[in-house]
Amino acid sequence: MKHLLKLLDLSKEEITELLDLADKLKFENKHGIEHHLLKGKTLGMIFQKSSTRTRVSFETGMVQLGGYPLFLSSNDLQIGRGEPVQDTARVLSRYLDGIMIRTFAQQEVEDLAEYGSIPIINGLTDFCHPCQVLADLQTIREHKGSFDGLKMCYIGDGNNMANSLIVGGLKVGMQVAVACPKGYEPDEQVLAFAKEQGGFTLTEDPKQAAQDADVLFTDVWASMGQEGEAEKRRAVFEGIYQINDELLAAAHPDAMVQHCLPAHRGEEITAEVFEAHAQEIFDEAENRLHAQKAVLVKLLG
């Protein structure tokens, strides 16, 4: 494992190794055990999309590991003013030990890895969100003990979260069911992977997807960069693609609910369901820190 570009690149064993390391680092963190495993290392963090959790968790994680995080907005870099990504990659590789980038195009992340000579971490693209889903998997395993026999359900837009949840869930051995409106399905590359694996269902019916599910996921109907489509999307999703008490009744009685945040209460999830499952959702948010520290140690250590 030289980079974290997308979960499609990782084996089940590599994912499990990262989750085991994340659990270890979380235990040490909770017990005040310092782990300066990246002392003297510098992580450049490129943000072409803003974020609360990604920025704070990566900065905090690098500090806890003894390293130094360097925040780089698109306003700080020539990449935002037309410098080719391959030139940026080669320059930053001379200064830094690793790069985390949160951007729009997956190709930009792939190009950084191709032309640079240091590890590249995908902090989010329009195609996938591997760091979030590693934290999601860590949270599921914490609450359920293992992935054996579990069914994951995702309700909503077939976006970057849906893409990564499908791949991550199937790779660790869960059944995965996804309910999306027609025209809002996950990426074709991801659906082709899922078809090869088996254990995957794609439907337009949320209740069918949620049937006997052990963990239910959702995300906002309009992701960052899709604000202009918000009203159109609301007309398609509203009243159907929502985690509510009626949908939960189809799942297992002890089903978890997860949300990558920020959540729009009353849209993709009701306020009542969100608050009833807030402990699980904020465990998930916290685990961004621990899962990403595991990625950093694996790649930069």
Tab-separated table of C-alpha atoms in Angstrom:
chain	number	residue	atom	x	y	z
A	1	MET	CA	0.000	0.000	0.000
A	2	LYS	CA	1.753	3.146	-1.266
A	3	HIS	CA	-1.253	5.511	-1.396
A	4	LEU	CA	-4.900	5.718	-0.350
A	5	LEU	CA	-6.621	6.793	-3.568
A	6	LYS	CA	-9.776	4.636	-3.427
A	7	LEU	CA	-10.922	1.515	-1.589
A	8	LEU	CA	-11.059	-0.380	-4.887
A	9	ASP	CA	-7.243	-0.439	-4.707
A	10	LEU	CA	-7.121	-2.182	-1.298
A	11	SER	CA	-7.465	-5.847	-0.416
A	12	LYS	CA	-9.586	-7.136	2.463
A	13	GLU	CA	-6.349	-7.835	4.337
A	14	GLU	CA	-5.090	-4.268	3.882
A	15	ILE	CA	-8.393	-2.833	5.098
A	16	THR	CA	-8.391	-5.139	8.133
A	17	GLU	CA	-4.803	-4.184	8.939
A	18	LEU	CA	-5.738	-0.492	8.883
A	19	LEU	CA	-8.769	-1.105	11.121
A	20	ASP	CA	-6.686	-3.094	13.614
A	21	LEU	CA	-4.105	-0.304	13.751
A	22	ALA	CA	-6.873	2.300	14.134
A	23	ASP	CA	-8.260	0.374	17.119
A	24	LYS	CA	-4.798	0.212	18.686
A	25	LEU	CA	-4.165	3.942	18.216
A	26	LYS	CA	-7.622	4.748	19.598
A	27	PHE	CA	-6.952	2.649	22.711
A	28	GLU	CA	-3.644	4.398	23.284
A	29	ASN	CA	-5.244	7.787	22.701
A	30	LYS	CA	-7.988	7.071	25.242
A	31	HIS	CA	-5.426	5.944	27.824
A	32	GLY	CA	-3.075	8.880	27.389
A	33	ILE	CA	-0.334	6.803	25.757
A	34	GLU	CA	1.688	9.000	23.408
A	35	HIS	CA	2.561	7.566	20.015
A	36	HIS	CA	4.878	9.986	18.197
A	37	LEU	CA	5.292	7.611	15.279
A	38	LEU	CA	5.642	10.390	12.695
A	39	LYS	CA	8.073	12.659	14.528
A	40	GLY	CA	9.620	15.109	12.065
A	41	LYS	CA	7.191	14.218	9.249
A	42	THR	CA	5.182	16.876	7.404
A	43	LEU	CA	1.762	16.377	5.776
A	44	GLY	CA	0.565	18.863	3.168
A	45	MET	CA	-3.228	19.158	3.211
A	46	ILE	CA	-4.730	20.537	-0.018
A	47	PHE	CA	-8.334	21.720	0.310
A	48	GLN	CA	-10.206	22.591	-2.845
A	49	LYS	CA	-13.381	21.641	-0.962
A	50	SER	CA	-13.809	22.957	2.585
A	51	SER	CA	-14.462	20.621	5.508
A	52	THR	CA	-14.911	20.498	9.270
A	53	ARG	CA	-14.106	16.851	10.050
A	54	THR	CA	-11.418	16.263	7.419
A	55	ARG	CA	-9.328	19.279	8.347
A	56	VAL	CA	-9.625	18.993	12.137
A	57	SER	CA	-9.101	15.213	12.241
A	58	PHE	CA	-6.054	15.230	9.948
A	59	GLU	CA	-4.444	18.208	11.708
A	60	THR	CA	-5.079	16.757	15.157
A	61	GLY	CA	-3.958	13.317	14.036
A	62	MET	CA	-0.643	14.570	12.686
A	63	VAL	CA	0.034	16.518	15.900
A	64	GLN	CA	-0.797	13.476	18.056
A	65	LEU	CA	1.589	11.410	15.925
A	66	GLY	CA	4.355	13.961	16.458
A	67	GLY	CA	4.280	15.340	12.917
A	68	TYR	CA	3.387	18.687	11.385
A	69	PRO	CA	0.249	19.414	9.303
A	70	LEU	CA	0.430	22.155	6.689
A	71	PHE	CA	-2.945	23.549	5.521
A	72	LEU	CA	-3.006	24.545	1.831
A	73	SER	CA	-6.173	26.039	0.374
A	74	SER	CA	-6.610	26.397	-3.377
A	75	ASN	CA	-5.896	30.110	-2.840
A	76	ASP	CA	-2.445	29.212	-1.467
A	77	LEU	CA	-1.345	27.094	-4.419
A	78	GLN	CA	-0.528	27.735	-8.051
A	79	ILE	CA	-2.644	24.670	-8.835
A	80	GLY	CA	-5.629	26.965	-8.336
A	81	ARG	CA	-4.230	29.355	-10.956
A	82	GLY	CA	-3.460	26.932	-13.735
A	83	GLU	CA	-0.234	25.121	-12.764
A	84	PRO	CA	-0.482	21.516	-14.018
A	85	VAL	CA	-1.112	19.023	-11.234
A	86	GLN	CA	1.933	17.005	-12.329
A	87	ASP	CA	4.202	19.997	-11.649
A	88	THR	CA	2.614	20.627	-8.259
A	89	ALA	CA	3.090	16.955	-7.398
A	90	ARG	CA	6.791	17.004	-8.259
A	91	VAL	CA	7.454	20.245	-6.371
A	92	LEU	CA	5.560	19.272	-3.205
A	93	SER	CA	7.293	15.885	-3.213
A	94	ARG	CA	10.589	17.779	-2.625
A	95	TYR	CA	9.197	19.479	0.501
A	96	LEU	CA	6.702	17.124	2.152
A	97	ASP	CA	6.469	13.539	3.399
A	98	GLY	CA	2.865	13.079	2.251
A	99	ILE	CA	-0.135	14.868	0.764
A	100	MET	CA	-3.804	14.680	1.707
A	101	ILE	CA	-6.089	16.252	-0.889
A	102	ARG	CA	-9.809	17.019	-0.756
A	103	THR	CA	-10.984	17.976	-4.225
A	104	PHE	CA	-13.514	17.407	-7.012
A	105	ALA	CA	-11.979	15.176	-9.697
A	106	GLN	CA	-10.669	11.700	-8.850
A	107	GLN	CA	-8.193	12.073	-11.727
A	108	GLU	CA	-6.455	14.889	-9.856
A	109	VAL	CA	-5.726	12.519	-6.967
A	110	GLU	CA	-4.551	9.797	-9.338
A	111	ASP	CA	-2.264	12.286	-11.133
A	112	LEU	CA	-0.682	13.415	-7.867
A	113	ALA	CA	0.175	9.787	-7.141
A	114	GLU	CA	1.499	9.182	-10.665
A	115	TYR	CA	3.762	12.221	-10.856
A	116	GLY	CA	4.715	12.679	-7.200
A	117	SER	CA	7.136	10.548	-5.215
A	118	ILE	CA	5.394	10.644	-1.805
A	119	PRO	CA	2.221	9.005	-0.442
A	120	ILE	CA	-1.086	10.562	-1.528
A	121	ILE	CA	-4.255	10.313	0.586
A	122	ASN	CA	-7.689	10.953	-0.879
A	123	GLY	CA	-9.557	13.131	1.644
A	124	LEU	CA	-12.618	13.144	-0.664
A	125	THR	CA	-13.402	13.411	-4.364
A	126	ASP	CA	-16.675	13.386	-6.259
A	127	PHE	CA	-16.007	9.684	-6.921
A	128	CYS	CA	-15.184	8.353	-3.466
A	129	HIS	CA	-14.516	9.034	0.222
A	130	PRO	CA	-12.200	6.256	1.460
A	131	CYS	CA	-11.163	7.914	4.748
A	132	GLN	CA	-14.788	8.291	5.840
A	133	VAL	CA	-15.649	4.693	5.032
A	134	LEU	CA	-12.630	3.328	6.915
A	135	ALA	CA	-13.990	5.204	9.948
A	136	ASP	CA	-17.455	3.791	9.211
A	137	LEU	CA	-16.122	0.240	9.104
A	138	GLN	CA	-14.203	0.801	12.337
A	139	THR	CA	-17.427	1.984	13.998
A	140	ILE	CA	-19.490	-0.951	12.741
A	141	ARG	CA	-16.916	-3.439	14.031
A	142	GLU	CA	-16.737	-1.655	17.392
A	143	HIS	CA	-20.501	-1.874	17.876
A	144	LYS	CA	-21.166	-5.260	16.264
A	145	GLY	CA	-17.952	-7.146	17.125
A	146	SER	CA	-17.280	-8.337	13.581
A	147	PHE	CA	-18.585	-8.030	10.019
A	148	ASP	CA	-19.664	-11.674	9.791
A	149	GLY	CA	-23.264	-12.082	8.703
A	150	LEU	CA	-24.008	-8.364	8.683
A	151	LYS	CA	-26.097	-6.501	6.126
A	152	MET	CA	-25.335	-2.854	5.342
A	153	CYS	CA	-27.992	-0.656	3.777
A	154	TYR	CA	-27.533	2.759	2.120
A	155	ILE	CA	-30.485	5.016	1.318
A	156	GLY	CA	-30.193	8.085	-0.912
A	157	ASP	CA	-28.024	9.565	-3.646
A	158	GLY	CA	-25.565	7.223	-5.385
A	159	ASN	CA	-22.712	9.617	-4.586
A	160	ASN	CA	-19.106	9.290	-3.394
A	161	MET	CA	-20.283	7.903	-0.043
A	162	ALA	CA	-22.451	5.267	-1.705
A	163	ASN	CA	-19.543	4.278	-3.974
A	164	SER	CA	-17.108	3.816	-1.105
A	165	LEU	CA	-19.610	2.106	1.216
A	166	ILE	CA	-20.433	-0.456	-1.473
A	167	VAL	CA	-16.762	-1.250	-2.047
A	168	GLY	CA	-15.750	-1.208	1.627
A	169	GLY	CA	-18.747	-3.197	2.796
A	170	LEU	CA	-18.355	-5.920	0.188
A	171	LYS	CA	-14.587	-6.165	0.668
A	172	VAL	CA	-14.937	-6.921	4.401
A	173	GLY	CA	-17.645	-9.515	3.727
A	174	MET	CA	-20.925	-7.760	4.467
A	175	GLN	CA	-24.022	-7.926	2.309
A	176	VAL	CA	-24.761	-4.494	0.858
A	177	ALA	CA	-28.125	-3.128	-0.298
A	178	VAL	CA	-28.535	0.325	-1.846
A	179	ALA	CA	-31.736	2.237	-2.596
A	180	CYS	CA	-31.417	5.178	-5.009
A	181	PRO	CA	-33.881	6.933	-7.327
A	182	LYS	CA	-33.613	6.147	-11.020
A	183	GLY	CA	-30.926	8.361	-12.563
A	184	TYR	CA	-29.050	8.758	-9.269
A	185	GLU	CA	-27.342	5.353	-9.117
A	186	PRO	CA	-23.742	4.744	-7.959
A	187	ASP	CA	-20.843	4.885	-10.415
A	188	GLU	CA	-20.766	2.225	-13.162
A	189	GLN	CA	-17.247	1.138	-12.160
A	190	VAL	CA	-18.482	0.465	-8.619
A	191	LEU	CA	-21.585	-1.377	-9.819
A	192	ALA	CA	-19.415	-3.590	-12.039
A	193	PHE	CA	-17.225	-4.426	-9.029
A	194	ALA	CA	-20.294	-5.174	-6.900
A	195	LYS	CA	-21.753	-7.494	-9.534
A	196	GLU	CA	-18.503	-9.489	-9.579
A	197	GLN	CA	-18.500	-9.854	-5.782
A	198	GLY	CA	-22.088	-10.924	-5.205
A	199	GLY	CA	-24.022	-10.123	-2.033
A	200	PHE	CA	-25.165	-6.800	-3.507
A	201	THR	CA	-28.643	-5.421	-4.207
A	202	LEU	CA	-29.554	-2.180	-5.999
A	203	THR	CA	-33.176	-1.070	-5.850
A	204	GLU	CA	-35.363	2.033	-6.009
A	205	ASP	CA	-37.294	0.805	-2.933
A	206	PRO	CA	-35.804	1.909	0.443
A	207	LYS	CA	-37.888	-0.602	2.417
A	208	GLN	CA	-36.590	-3.471	0.309
A	209	ALA	CA	-32.994	-2.312	0.864
A	210	ALA	CA	-33.540	-1.866	4.618
A	211	GLN	CA	-35.123	-5.293	5.131
A	212	ASP	CA	-33.222	-7.065	7.951
A	213	ALA	CA	-30.345	-4.563	7.749
A	214	ASP	CA	-27.882	-4.373	10.651
A	215	VAL	CA	-26.607	-0.898	9.808
A	216	LEU	CA	-28.272	1.866	7.805
A	217	PHE	CA	-26.419	4.727	6.120
A	218	THR	CA	-27.585	7.873	4.425
A	219	ASP	CA	-26.121	11.145	3.175
A	220	VAL	CA	-27.353	14.538	2.008
A	221	TRP	CA	-29.407	14.615	-1.184
A	222	ALA	CA	-27.219	17.316	-2.762
A	223	SER	CA	-23.475	17.046	-2.132
A	224	MET	CA	-20.933	19.866	-2.175
A	225	GLY	CA	-20.830	21.334	-5.671
A	226	GLN	CA	-24.434	20.281	-6.394
A	227	GLU	CA	-26.119	23.186	-4.605
A	228	GLY	CA	-27.668	24.350	-7.894
A	229	GLU	CA	-29.513	21.014	-8.129
A	230	ALA	CA	-30.899	21.128	-4.572
A	231	GLU	CA	-34.524	21.911	-5.462
A	232	LYS	CA	-34.618	19.410	-8.321
A	233	ARG	CA	-33.153	16.726	-6.103
A	234	ARG	CA	-35.529	17.500	-3.245
A	235	ALA	CA	-38.465	16.860	-5.564
A	236	VAL	CA	-37.035	13.412	-6.407
A	237	PHE	CA	-35.912	12.293	-2.924
A	238	GLU	CA	-38.397	13.928	-0.531
A	239	GLY	CA	-40.728	11.680	1.410
A	240	ILE	CA	-39.128	8.478	0.054
A	241	TYR	CA	-35.354	8.365	0.555
A	242	GLN	CA	-35.263	9.114	4.267
A	243	ILE	CA	-34.210	7.126	7.328
A	244	ASN	CA	-37.232	7.372	9.623
A	245	ASP	CA	-39.058	5.181	12.151
A	246	GLU	CA	-41.062	3.466	9.411
A	247	LEU	CA	-37.893	2.483	7.528
A	248	LEU	CA	-36.150	1.354	10.720
A	249	ALA	CA	-39.069	-0.992	11.405
A	250	ALA	CA	-37.961	-3.032	8.372
A	251	ALA	CA	-34.397	-3.399	9.717
A	252	HIS	CA	-33.155	-5.546	12.588
A	253	PRO	CA	-34.404	-4.313	15.986
A	254	ASP	CA	-30.836	-3.477	17.057
A	255	ALA	CA	-29.818	-1.845	13.758
A	256	MET	CA	-27.242	0.947	13.836
A	257	VAL	CA	-27.680	4.231	11.993
A	258	GLN	CA	-24.686	6.052	10.514
A	259	HIS	CA	-24.309	9.442	8.813
A	260	CYS	CA	-21.054	10.974	7.561
A	261	LEU	CA	-22.314	14.491	8.479
A	262	PRO	CA	-23.307	17.229	8.084
A	263	ALA	CA	-26.893	15.984	8.441
A	264	HIS	CA	-29.962	17.777	7.146
A	265	ARG	CA	-32.561	16.750	9.729
A	266	GLY	CA	-35.990	16.421	8.188
A	267	GLU	CA	-34.551	15.571	4.771
A	268	GLU	CA	-32.437	12.398	4.480
A	269	ILE	CA	-32.950	11.557	8.187
A	270	THR	CA	-35.537	12.592	10.741
A	271	ALA	CA	-34.457	14.517	13.827
A	272	GLU	CA	-35.933	11.760	16.005
A	273	VAL	CA	-33.904	8.969	14.400
A	274	PHE	CA	-30.745	11.095	14.375
A	275	GLU	CA	-30.954	11.833	18.100
A	276	ALA	CA	-31.875	8.247	18.988
A	277	HIS	CA	-28.685	7.091	17.227
A	278	ALA	CA	-26.503	10.117	18.003
A	279	GLN	CA	-23.999	8.069	20.036
A	280	GLU	CA	-23.273	5.803	17.059
A	281	ILE	CA	-23.126	8.740	14.638
A	282	PHE	CA	-20.669	10.719	16.745
A	283	ASP	CA	-18.586	7.592	17.430
A	284	GLU	CA	-18.377	7.415	13.626
A	285	ALA	CA	-17.289	11.064	13.436
A	286	GLU	CA	-14.651	10.532	16.136
A	287	ASN	CA	-13.267	7.505	14.332
A	288	ARG	CA	-12.247	9.711	11.411
A	289	LEU	CA	-9.353	10.737	13.681
A	290	HIS	CA	-8.271	7.211	14.548
A	291	ALA	CA	-8.759	5.623	11.114
A	292	GLN	CA	-6.863	8.434	9.412
A	293	LYS	CA	-4.033	8.187	11.932
A	294	ALA	CA	-3.739	4.528	10.959
A	295	VAL	CA	-3.516	5.538	7.282
A	296	LEU	CA	-0.880	8.153	8.098
A	297	VAL	CA	1.231	5.716	10.100
A	298	LYS	CA	0.961	3.047	7.411
A	299	LEU	CA	1.936	5.408	4.585
A	300	LEU	CA	4.325	7.874	6.236
A	301	GLY	CA	5.746	5.783	9.064
